[in-house]
Tab-separated table of C-alpha atoms in Angstrom:
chain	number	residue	atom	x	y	z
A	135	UNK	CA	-11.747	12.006	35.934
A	136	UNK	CA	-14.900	12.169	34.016
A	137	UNK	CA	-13.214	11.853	30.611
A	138	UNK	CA	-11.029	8.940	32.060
A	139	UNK	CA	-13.811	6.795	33.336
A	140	UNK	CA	-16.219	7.176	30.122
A	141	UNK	CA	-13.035	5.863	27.858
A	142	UNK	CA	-12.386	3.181	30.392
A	143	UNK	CA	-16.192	1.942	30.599
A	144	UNK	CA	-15.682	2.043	26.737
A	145	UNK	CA	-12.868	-0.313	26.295
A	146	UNK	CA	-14.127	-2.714	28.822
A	147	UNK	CA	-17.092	-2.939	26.965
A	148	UNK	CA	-15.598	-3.665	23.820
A	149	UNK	CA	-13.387	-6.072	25.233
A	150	UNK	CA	-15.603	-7.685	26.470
A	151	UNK	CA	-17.995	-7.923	23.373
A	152	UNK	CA	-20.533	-5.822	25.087
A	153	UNK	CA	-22.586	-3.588	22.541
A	154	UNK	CA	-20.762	-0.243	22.734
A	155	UNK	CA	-23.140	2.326	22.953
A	156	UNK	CA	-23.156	5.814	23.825
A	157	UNK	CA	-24.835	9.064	22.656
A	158	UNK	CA	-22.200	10.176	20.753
A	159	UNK	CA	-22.083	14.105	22.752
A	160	UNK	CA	-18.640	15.020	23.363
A	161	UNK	CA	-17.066	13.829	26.322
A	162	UNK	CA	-15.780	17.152	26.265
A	163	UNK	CA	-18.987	18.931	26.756
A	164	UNK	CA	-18.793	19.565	30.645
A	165	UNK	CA	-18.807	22.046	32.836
A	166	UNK	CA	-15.256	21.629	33.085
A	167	UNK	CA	-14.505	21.217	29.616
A	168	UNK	CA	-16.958	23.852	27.651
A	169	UNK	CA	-17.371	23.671	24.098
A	170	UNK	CA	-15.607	26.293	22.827
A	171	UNK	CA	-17.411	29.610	21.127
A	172	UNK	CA	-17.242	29.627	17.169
A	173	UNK	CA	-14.335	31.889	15.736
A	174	UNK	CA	-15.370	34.521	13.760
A	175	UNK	CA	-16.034	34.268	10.168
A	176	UNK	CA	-13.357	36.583	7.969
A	177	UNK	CA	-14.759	39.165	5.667
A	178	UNK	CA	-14.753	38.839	2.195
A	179	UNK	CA	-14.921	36.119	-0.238
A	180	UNK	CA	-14.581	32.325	1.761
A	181	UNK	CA	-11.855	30.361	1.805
A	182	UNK	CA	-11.835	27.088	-0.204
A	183	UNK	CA	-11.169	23.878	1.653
A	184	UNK	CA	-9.733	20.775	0.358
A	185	UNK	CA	-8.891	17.810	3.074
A	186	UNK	CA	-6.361	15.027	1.826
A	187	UNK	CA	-5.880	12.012	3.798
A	188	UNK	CA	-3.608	9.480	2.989
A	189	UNK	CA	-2.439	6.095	3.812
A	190	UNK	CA	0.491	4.726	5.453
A	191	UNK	CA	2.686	7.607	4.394
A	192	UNK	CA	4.337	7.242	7.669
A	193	UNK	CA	4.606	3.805	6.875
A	194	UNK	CA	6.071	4.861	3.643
A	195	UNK	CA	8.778	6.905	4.502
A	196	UNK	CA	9.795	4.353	7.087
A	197	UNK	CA	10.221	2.177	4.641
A	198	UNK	CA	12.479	4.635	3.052
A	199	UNK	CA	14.730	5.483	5.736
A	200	UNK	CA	16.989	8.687	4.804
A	201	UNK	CA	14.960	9.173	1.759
A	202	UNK	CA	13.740	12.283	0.786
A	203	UNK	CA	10.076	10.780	0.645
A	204	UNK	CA	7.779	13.497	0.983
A	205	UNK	CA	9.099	16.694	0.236
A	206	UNK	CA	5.977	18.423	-0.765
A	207	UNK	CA	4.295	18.062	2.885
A	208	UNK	CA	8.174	19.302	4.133
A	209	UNK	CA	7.509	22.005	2.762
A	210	UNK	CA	4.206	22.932	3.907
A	211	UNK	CA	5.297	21.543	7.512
A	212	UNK	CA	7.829	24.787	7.574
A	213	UNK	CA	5.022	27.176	6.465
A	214	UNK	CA	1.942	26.049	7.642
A	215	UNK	CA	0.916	24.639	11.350
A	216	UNK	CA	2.108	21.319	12.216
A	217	UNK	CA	0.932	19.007	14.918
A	218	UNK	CA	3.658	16.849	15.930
A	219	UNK	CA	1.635	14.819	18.175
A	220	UNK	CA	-1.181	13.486	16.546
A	221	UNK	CA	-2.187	9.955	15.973
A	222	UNK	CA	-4.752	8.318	13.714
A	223	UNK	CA	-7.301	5.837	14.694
A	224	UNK	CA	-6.209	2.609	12.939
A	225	UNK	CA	-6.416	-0.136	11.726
A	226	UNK	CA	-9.295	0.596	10.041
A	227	UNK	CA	-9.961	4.293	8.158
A	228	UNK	CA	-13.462	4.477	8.717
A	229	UNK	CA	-12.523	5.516	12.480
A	230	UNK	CA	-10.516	8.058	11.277
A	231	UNK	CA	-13.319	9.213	8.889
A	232	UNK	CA	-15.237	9.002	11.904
A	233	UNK	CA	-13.085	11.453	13.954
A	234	UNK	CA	-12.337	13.813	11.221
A	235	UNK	CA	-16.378	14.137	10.378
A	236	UNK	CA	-17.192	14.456	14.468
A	237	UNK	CA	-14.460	15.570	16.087
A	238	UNK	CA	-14.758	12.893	18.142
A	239	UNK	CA	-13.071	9.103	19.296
A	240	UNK	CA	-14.279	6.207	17.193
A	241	UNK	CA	-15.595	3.236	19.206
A	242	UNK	CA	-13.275	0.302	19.444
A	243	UNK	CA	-15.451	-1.847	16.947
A	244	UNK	CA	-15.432	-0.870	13.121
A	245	UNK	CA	-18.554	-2.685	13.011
A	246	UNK	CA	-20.134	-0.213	15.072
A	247	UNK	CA	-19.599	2.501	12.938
A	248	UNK	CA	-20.552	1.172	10.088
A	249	UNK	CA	-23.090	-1.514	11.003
A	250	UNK	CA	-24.740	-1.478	14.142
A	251	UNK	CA	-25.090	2.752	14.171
A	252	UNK	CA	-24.258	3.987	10.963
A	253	UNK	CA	-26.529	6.585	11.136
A	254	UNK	CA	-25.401	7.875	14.435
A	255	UNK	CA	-27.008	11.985	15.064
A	256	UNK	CA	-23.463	13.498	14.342
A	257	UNK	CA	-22.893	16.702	11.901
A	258	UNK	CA	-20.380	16.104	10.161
A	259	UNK	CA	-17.338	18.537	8.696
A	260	UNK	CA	-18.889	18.575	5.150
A	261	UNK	CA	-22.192	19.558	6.498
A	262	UNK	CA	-21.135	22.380	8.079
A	263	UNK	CA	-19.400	23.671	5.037
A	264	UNK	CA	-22.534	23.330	2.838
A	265	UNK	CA	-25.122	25.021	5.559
A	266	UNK	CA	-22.266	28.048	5.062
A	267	UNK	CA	-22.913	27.877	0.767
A	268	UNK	CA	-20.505	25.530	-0.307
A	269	UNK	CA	-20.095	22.598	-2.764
A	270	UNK	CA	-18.743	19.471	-1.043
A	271	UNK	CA	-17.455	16.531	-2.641
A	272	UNK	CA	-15.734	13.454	-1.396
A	273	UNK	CA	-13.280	11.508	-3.933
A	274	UNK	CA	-11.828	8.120	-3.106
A	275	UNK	CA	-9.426	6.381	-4.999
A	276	UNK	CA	-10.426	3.156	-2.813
A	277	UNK	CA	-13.724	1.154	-2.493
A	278	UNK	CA	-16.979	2.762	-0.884
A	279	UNK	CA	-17.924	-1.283	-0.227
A	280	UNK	CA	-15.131	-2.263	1.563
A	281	UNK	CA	-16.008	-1.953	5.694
A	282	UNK	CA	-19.319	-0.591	3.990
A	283	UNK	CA	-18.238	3.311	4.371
A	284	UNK	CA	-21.183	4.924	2.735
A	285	UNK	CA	-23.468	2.980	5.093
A	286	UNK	CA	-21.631	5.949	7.387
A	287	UNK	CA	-21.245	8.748	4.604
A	288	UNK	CA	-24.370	8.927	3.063
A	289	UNK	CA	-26.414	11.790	3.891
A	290	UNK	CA	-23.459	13.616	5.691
A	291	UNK	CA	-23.638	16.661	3.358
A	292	UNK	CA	-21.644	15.745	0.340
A	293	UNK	CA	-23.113	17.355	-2.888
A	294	UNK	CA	-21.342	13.831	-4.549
A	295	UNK	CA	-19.606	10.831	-3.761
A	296	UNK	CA	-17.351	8.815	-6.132
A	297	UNK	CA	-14.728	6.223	-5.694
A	298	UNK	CA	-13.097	3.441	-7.652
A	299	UNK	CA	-16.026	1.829	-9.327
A	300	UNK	CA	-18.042	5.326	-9.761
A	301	UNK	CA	-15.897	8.031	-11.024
A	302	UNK	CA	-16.735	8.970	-14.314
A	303	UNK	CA	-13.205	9.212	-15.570
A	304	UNK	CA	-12.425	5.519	-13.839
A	305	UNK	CA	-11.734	3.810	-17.497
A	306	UNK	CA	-8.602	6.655	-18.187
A	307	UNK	CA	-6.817	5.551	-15.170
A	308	UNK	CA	-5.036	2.391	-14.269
A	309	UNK	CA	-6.660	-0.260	-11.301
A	310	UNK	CA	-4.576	-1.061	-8.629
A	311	UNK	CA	-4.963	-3.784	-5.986
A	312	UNK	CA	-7.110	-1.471	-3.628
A	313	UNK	CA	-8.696	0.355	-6.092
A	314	UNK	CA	-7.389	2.919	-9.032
A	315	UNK	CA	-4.301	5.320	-9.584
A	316	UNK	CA	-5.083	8.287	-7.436
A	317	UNK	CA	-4.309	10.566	-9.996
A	318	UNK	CA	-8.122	9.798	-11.459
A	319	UNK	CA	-9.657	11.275	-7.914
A	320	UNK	CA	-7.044	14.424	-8.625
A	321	UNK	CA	-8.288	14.471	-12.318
A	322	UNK	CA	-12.000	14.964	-11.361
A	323	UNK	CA	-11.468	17.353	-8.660
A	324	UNK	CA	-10.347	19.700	-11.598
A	325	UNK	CA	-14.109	19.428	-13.474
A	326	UNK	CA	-15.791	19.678	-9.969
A	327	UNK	CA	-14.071	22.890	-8.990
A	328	UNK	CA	-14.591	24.552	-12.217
A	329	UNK	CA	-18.543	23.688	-12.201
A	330	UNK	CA	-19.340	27.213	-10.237
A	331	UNK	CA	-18.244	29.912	-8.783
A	332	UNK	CA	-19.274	29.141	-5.350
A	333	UNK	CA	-16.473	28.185	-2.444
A	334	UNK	CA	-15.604	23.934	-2.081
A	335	UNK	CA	-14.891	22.099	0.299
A	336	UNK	CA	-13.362	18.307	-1.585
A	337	UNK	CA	-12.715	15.653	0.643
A	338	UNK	CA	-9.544	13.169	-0.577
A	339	UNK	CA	-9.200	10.016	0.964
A	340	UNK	CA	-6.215	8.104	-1.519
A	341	UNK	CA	-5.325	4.707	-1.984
A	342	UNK	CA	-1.835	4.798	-3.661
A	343	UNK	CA	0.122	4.923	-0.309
A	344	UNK	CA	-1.391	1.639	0.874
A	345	UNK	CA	0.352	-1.682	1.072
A	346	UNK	CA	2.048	-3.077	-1.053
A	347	UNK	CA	3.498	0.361	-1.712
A	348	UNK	CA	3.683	-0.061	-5.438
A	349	UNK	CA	3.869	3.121	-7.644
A	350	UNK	CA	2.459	2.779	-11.402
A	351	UNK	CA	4.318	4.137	-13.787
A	352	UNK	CA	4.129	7.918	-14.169
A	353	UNK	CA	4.545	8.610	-10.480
């Protein structure tokens, strides 16, 4: 009931252009619904971590229908852990970034995330990888500027930061209409990694899967 009436007080807000404010705490944090104890950490040498996201491959294989679109991520579905009843926070990505940094719901206004609280008291995913010793980048084959994401990102515990108009390989990869060929971010991610010997955590977020679903050439 608790969890209920905080989302519903949130979306009434928002529709009507109230302010949405809140302190950010998991709803989740309750009496009823503890937060649950850390796992403990394996012996031996860390894992690395890299985190891909991707747009509209959904959209993509729709698109598609039949089609044998994605058979990499098939494969991992059969061997890994898949969650068959998940949904992203659209239409904007900057509330899924938001959720996948906090493990938390975005507000209903990008604006507030990126605008009104950017800095919001959250500790984000990469943080907690680099108070544990690792390297953290984020790589994004989009635009930093558009819905202002670093206004969020910045000081969230990435080691660096480069998209479309700041990689340093940019001018060996092609430009499309939302920003460059993703193989550039994939490119970089090889220099990064070999840098140390210390454990990573890289942060994807690609562009090539994004309307108007055009491919260049080598892919």
């Amino acid at each position: 009931t608790t969890i209920a009436s905080t989302l519903e007080a949130r979306e009434k807000r928002a529709r009507t252009g109230g302010v949405v404010s809140f302190n950010y705490q998991s709803i989740f944090d309750s009496p009823d619904h503890p937060t649950p104890t850390k796992a403990p950490v394996p012996a031996g040498k860390p894992f690395n971590v890299v985190m891909l996201s991707m747009e509209s491959v959904g959209m993509v294989s729709m698109e598609r229908p039949g089609a044998n679109t994605t058979p990499f991520l098939d494969k991992m579905k059969k061997e890994g852990v898949f969650f068959n009843s998940f949904y992203a926070c659209v239409p904007h990505s900057i509330k899924s970034i938001f959720s996948y940094h906090s493990g938390q719901y975005p507000v209903a206004s990008m604006a507030a995330i990126t605008v009104s609280r950017p800095r919001v008291p959250i500790k984000g995913l990469p943080q907690h990888f680099k108070d544990h010793g690792y390297r953290t980048a984020l790589l994004h084959g989009g635009r930093f500027s558009f819905s202002s994401k670093l206004d969020f990102l910045s000081g969230r515990g990435y080691d660096i930061m480069y998209d479309a108009e700041s990689l340093p390989n940019r001018k060996e990869h092609e430009k499309i209409s939302w920003g460059i060929d993703d193989q550039a971010i994939f490119e970089y991610a090889k220099t990064f990694i070999k840098q140390s010997d210390e454990p990573f955590y890289v942060q994807f977020i690609s562009v090539m899967g994004h309307h108007p679903y055009r491919l260049v050439e080598h892919w």
